[in-house]
């Protein structure tokens, strides 16, 4: 949120402000790198491999990401 001469307003998409940290971390990684495997996500984002797999499945179920190949994921277009 930012303050201008008339009051407060959202600076960006509302979802970005309400997104849990783990979800924002994965989305930001995918925006920067394009695709990710659970192993790479665990290493790059300092997560347990099981946590990385579970979080990717959650995002897949929500429709935020999609499978891009065997064991890799990308942001849904």
Coordinates of N, CA, C and O in Angstrom, one line a residue:
X1 N 0.8 -1.2 0.0 CA 0.0 0.0 0.0 C 0.9 1.2 0.0 O 2.0 1.2 0.6
X2 N 0.4 2.3 -0.6 CA 1.1 3.5 -0.7 C 0.1 4.6 -0.3 O -1.1 4.5 -0.5
X3 N 0.7 5.7 0.2 CA -0.1 6.9 0.6 C 0.1 8.0 -0.4 O 1.3 8.3 -0.8
X4 N -0.9 8.5 -1.0 CA -0.8 9.7 -1.9 C -1.5 10.8 -1.2 O -1.9 10.8 -0.1
X5 N -1.7 11.9 -1.9 CA -2.4 13.1 -1.4 C -3.8 12.9 -1.0 O -4.4 13.7 -0.2
X6 N -4.4 11.8 -1.4 CA -5.9 11.6 -1.2 C -6.1 10.4 -0.3 O -7.3 10.2 0.2
X7 N -5.2 9.6 0.1 CA -5.4 8.5 0.9 C -4.5 7.3 0.5 O -3.6 7.4 -0.3
X8 N -4.8 6.1 1.1 CA -4.1 4.9 0.8 C -4.6 4.2 -0.5 O -5.8 4.2 -0.7
X9 N -3.7 3.6 -1.2 CA -4.1 2.8 -2.4 C -3.2 1.6 -2.5 O -2.1 1.6 -2.0
X10 N -3.7 0.5 -3.1 CA -2.9 -0.7 -3.4 C -2.0 -0.4 -4.6 O -2.4 0.1 -5.6
X11 N -0.7 -0.7 -4.4 CA 0.3 -0.6 -5.4 C 0.6 -1.9 -6.0 O 1.6 -2.6 -5.5
X12 N -0.2 -2.5 -6.9 CA 0.0 -3.8 -7.4 C -1.2 -4.7 -7.2 O -2.3 -4.2 -6.9
X13 N -1.1 -6.0 -7.5 CA -2.2 -6.9 -7.4 C -2.4 -7.2 -5.9 O -1.5 -7.5 -5.2
X14 N -3.7 -7.3 -5.5 CA -4.1 -7.6 -4.2 C -3.6 -8.9 -3.7 O -3.2 -9.1 -2.6
X15 N -3.6 -9.9 -4.6 CA -3.1 -11.3 -4.3 C -1.7 -11.3 -3.8 O -1.3 -12.0 -2.9
X16 N -0.9 -10.4 -4.4 CA 0.5 -10.4 -4.0 C 0.7 -9.9 -2.5 O 1.7 -10.3 -1.9
X17 N -0.3 -9.2 -2.0 CA -0.2 -8.7 -0.6 C -0.7 -9.7 0.4 O -0.4 -9.7 1.5
X18 N -1.6 -10.6 -0.1 CA -2.2 -11.6 0.8 C -1.6 -13.0 0.6 O -2.0 -13.9 1.3
X19 N -0.7 -13.2 -0.3 CA -0.1 -14.5 -0.6 C 0.8 -14.9 0.5 O 1.6 -14.1 1.0
X20 N 0.7 -16.1 1.0 CA 1.6 -16.6 2.0 C 3.1 -16.6 1.5 O 3.3 -16.7 0.3
X21 N 4.0 -16.4 2.4 CA 5.4 -16.3 2.0 C 5.9 -17.5 1.2 O 6.6 -17.3 0.2
X22 N 5.5 -18.7 1.5 CA 6.0 -19.9 0.8 C 5.5 -19.8 -0.7 O 6.2 -20.2 -1.6
X23 N 4.3 -19.4 -0.8 CA 3.7 -19.3 -2.2 C 4.4 -18.2 -3.0 O 4.7 -18.4 -4.1
X24 N 4.6 -17.0 -2.4 CA 5.3 -15.9 -3.0 C 6.7 -16.3 -3.5 O 7.1 -16.0 -4.5
X25 N 7.4 -17.1 -2.6 CA 8.7 -17.5 -2.9 C 8.8 -18.4 -4.1 O 9.6 -18.2 -5.0
X26 N 7.8 -19.3 -4.2 CA 7.7 -20.2 -5.4 C 7.4 -19.4 -6.7 O 8.0 -19.6 -7.7
X27 N 6.4 -18.6 -6.6 CA 5.9 -17.8 -7.7 C 7.1 -16.9 -8.2 O 7.4 -16.8 -9.4
X28 N 7.8 -16.3 -7.3 CA 8.9 -15.4 -7.7 C 10.0 -16.2 -8.3 O 10.6 -15.8 -9.3
X29 N 10.3 -17.4 -7.8 CA 11.3 -18.2 -8.4 C 10.9 -18.6 -9.9 O 11.7 -18.6 -10.8
X30 N 9.6 -19.0 -10.0 CA 9.2 -19.4 -11.4 C 9.2 -18.2 -12.3 O 9.5 -18.4 -13.5
X31 N 8.8 -17.0 -11.9 CA 8.9 -15.8 -12.7 C 10.3 -15.6 -13.2 O 10.5 -15.2 -14.3
X32 N 11.3 -15.8 -12.4 CA 12.7 -15.6 -12.7 C 13.3 -16.7 -13.5 O 14.1 -16.4 -14.5
X33 N 13.0 -18.0 -13.2 CA 13.6 -19.1 -13.9 C 12.8 -19.9 -14.9 O 13.3 -20.7 -15.6
X34 N 11.5 -19.7 -14.9 CA 10.6 -20.3 -15.9 C 10.1 -21.7 -15.4 O 8.9 -21.9 -15.4
X35 N 11.0 -22.6 -15.1 CA 10.5 -23.9 -14.7 C 11.3 -24.3 -13.4 O 12.4 -23.8 -13.2
X36 N 10.8 -25.3 -12.7 CA 11.4 -25.8 -11.5 C 11.0 -27.2 -11.2 O 9.9 -27.6 -11.5
X37 N 12.0 -27.9 -10.7 CA 11.7 -29.3 -10.2 C 11.6 -29.2 -8.6 O 12.1 -28.2 -8.0
X38 N 11.0 -30.1 -8.0 CA 10.9 -30.1 -6.5 C 12.3 -30.1 -5.9 O 12.6 -29.4 -4.9
X39 N 13.3 -30.8 -6.5 CA 14.6 -30.8 -6.0 C 15.3 -29.5 -6.1 O 15.9 -29.0 -5.1
X40 N 15.2 -28.8 -7.2 CA 15.7 -27.5 -7.4 C 15.1 -26.5 -6.5 O 15.8 -25.6 -5.9
X41 N 13.8 -26.6 -6.3 CA 13.1 -25.7 -5.4 C 13.5 -25.8 -4.0 O 13.8 -24.8 -3.3
X42 N 13.7 -27.1 -3.6 CA 14.1 -27.3 -2.2 C 15.5 -26.7 -2.0 O 15.8 -26.1 -0.9
X43 N 16.4 -26.9 -3.0 CA 17.8 -26.4 -2.8 C 17.8 -24.9 -2.9 O 18.5 -24.2 -2.0
X44 N 17.1 -24.3 -3.8 CA 17.2 -22.8 -4.0 C 16.5 -22.0 -3.0 O 16.8 -20.9 -2.7
X45 N 15.4 -22.6 -2.5 CA 14.5 -21.8 -1.6 C 14.7 -22.4 -0.1 O 13.8 -22.0 0.7
X46 N 15.7 -23.2 0.1 CA 16.0 -23.7 1.5 C 14.8 -24.4 2.1 O 14.4 -24.0 3.2
X47 N 14.2 -25.3 1.3 CA 13.0 -26.1 1.8 C 13.4 -27.6 1.9 O 14.3 -28.0 1.2
X48 N 12.7 -28.3 2.7 CA 12.8 -29.8 2.7 C 12.2 -30.3 1.4 O 11.2 -29.7 0.9
X49 N 12.7 -31.3 0.8 CA 12.2 -31.8 -0.5 C 10.7 -32.2 -0.4 O 10.0 -31.9 -1.3
X50 N 10.3 -32.8 0.7 CA 8.9 -33.2 0.9 C 8.0 -31.9 0.9 O 6.9 -31.9 0.4
X51 N 8.5 -30.9 1.6 CA 7.7 -29.6 1.6 C 7.6 -29.0 0.2 O 6.6 -28.5 -0.2
X52 N 8.7 -29.0 -0.5 CA 8.7 -28.5 -1.9 C 7.7 -29.2 -2.7 O 6.9 -28.6 -3.5
X53 N 7.7 -30.6 -2.7 CA 6.8 -31.4 -3.4 C 5.3 -31.1 -3.1 O 4.5 -30.9 -3.9
X54 N 5.1 -31.0 -1.8 CA 3.7 -30.7 -1.3 C 3.2 -29.3 -1.7 O 2.1 -29.2 -2.2
X55 N 4.1 -28.3 -1.6 CA 3.7 -27.0 -2.0 C 3.5 -26.9 -3.5 O 2.5 -26.2 -3.9
X56 N 4.3 -27.6 -4.3 CA 4.0 -27.6 -5.8 C 2.7 -28.3 -6.1 O 2.0 -27.8 -7.0
X57 N 2.4 -29.3 -5.4 CA 1.1 -30.0 -5.6 C -0.1 -29.1 -5.2 O -1.1 -29.0 -5.9
X58 N 0.1 -28.3 -4.2 CA -0.9 -27.4 -3.8 C -1.2 -26.3 -4.9 O -2.3 -26.0 -5.2
X59 N -0.1 -25.8 -5.4 CA -0.2 -24.7 -6.4 C -0.8 -25.3 -7.7 O -1.5 -24.6 -8.4
X60 N -0.4 -26.6 -8.0 CA -1.0 -27.2 -9.2 C -2.5 -27.4 -9.0 O -3.3 -27.1 -9.9
X61 N -2.9 -27.8 -7.8 CA -4.4 -28.0 -7.5 C -5.1 -26.7 -7.6 O -6.2 -26.6 -8.1
X62 N -4.5 -25.6 -7.2 CA -5.1 -24.3 -7.2 C -5.1 -23.7 -8.6 O -5.8 -22.7 -8.9
X63 N -4.4 -24.3 -9.5 CA -4.4 -23.8 -10.9 C -3.4 -22.7 -11.1 O -3.4 -22.0 -12.2
X64 N -2.5 -22.4 -10.2 CA -1.5 -21.3 -10.4 C -0.3 -21.8 -11.2 O 0.3 -21.0 -11.9
X65 N 0.0 -23.1 -11.2 CA 1.1 -23.6 -12.0 C 0.6 -24.8 -12.8 O -0.5 -25.3 -12.5
X66 N 1.4 -25.3 -13.7 CA 1.1 -26.5 -14.5 C 2.4 -27.3 -14.7 O 3.5 -26.8 -14.6
X67 N 2.2 -28.6 -15.0 CA 3.3 -29.4 -15.3 C 3.8 -29.0 -16.6 O 3.1 -28.9 -17.6
X68 N 5.2 -28.9 -16.7 CA 5.7 -28.6 -18.0 C 6.6 -29.7 -18.6 O 7.1 -29.6 -19.7
X69 N 6.6 -30.8 -17.9 CA 7.4 -32.0 -18.3 C 7.4 -32.9 -17.1 O 6.8 -32.7 -16.1
X70 N 8.2 -34.0 -17.2 CA 8.2 -35.0 -16.2 C 9.0 -34.4 -15.0 O 10.2 -34.1 -15.0
X71 N 8.2 -34.1 -13.9 CA 8.8 -33.6 -12.7 C 9.2 -32.1 -12.7 O 9.9 -31.7 -11.8
X72 N 8.7 -31.4 -13.7 CA 9.0 -29.9 -13.7 C 7.7 -29.2 -13.8 O 6.7 -29.6 -14.3
X73 N 7.7 -28.0 -13.3 CA 6.5 -27.1 -13.2 C 6.8 -25.7 -13.7 O 8.0 -25.3 -13.6
X74 N 5.8 -25.0 -14.2 CA 5.9 -23.7 -14.6 C 4.7 -22.9 -14.3 O 3.6 -23.5 -13.9
X75 N 4.7 -21.6 -14.3 CA 3.5 -20.8 -14.0 C 2.5 -21.0 -15.1 O 2.9 -21.1 -16.3
X76 N 1.3 -21.0 -14.7 CA 0.2 -21.2 -15.7 C 0.0 -19.9 -16.5 O 0.0 -18.8 -15.9
X77 N -0.1 -20.0 -17.8 CA -0.2 -18.9 -18.7 C -1.6 -18.3 -18.7 O -2.6 -18.7 -18.7

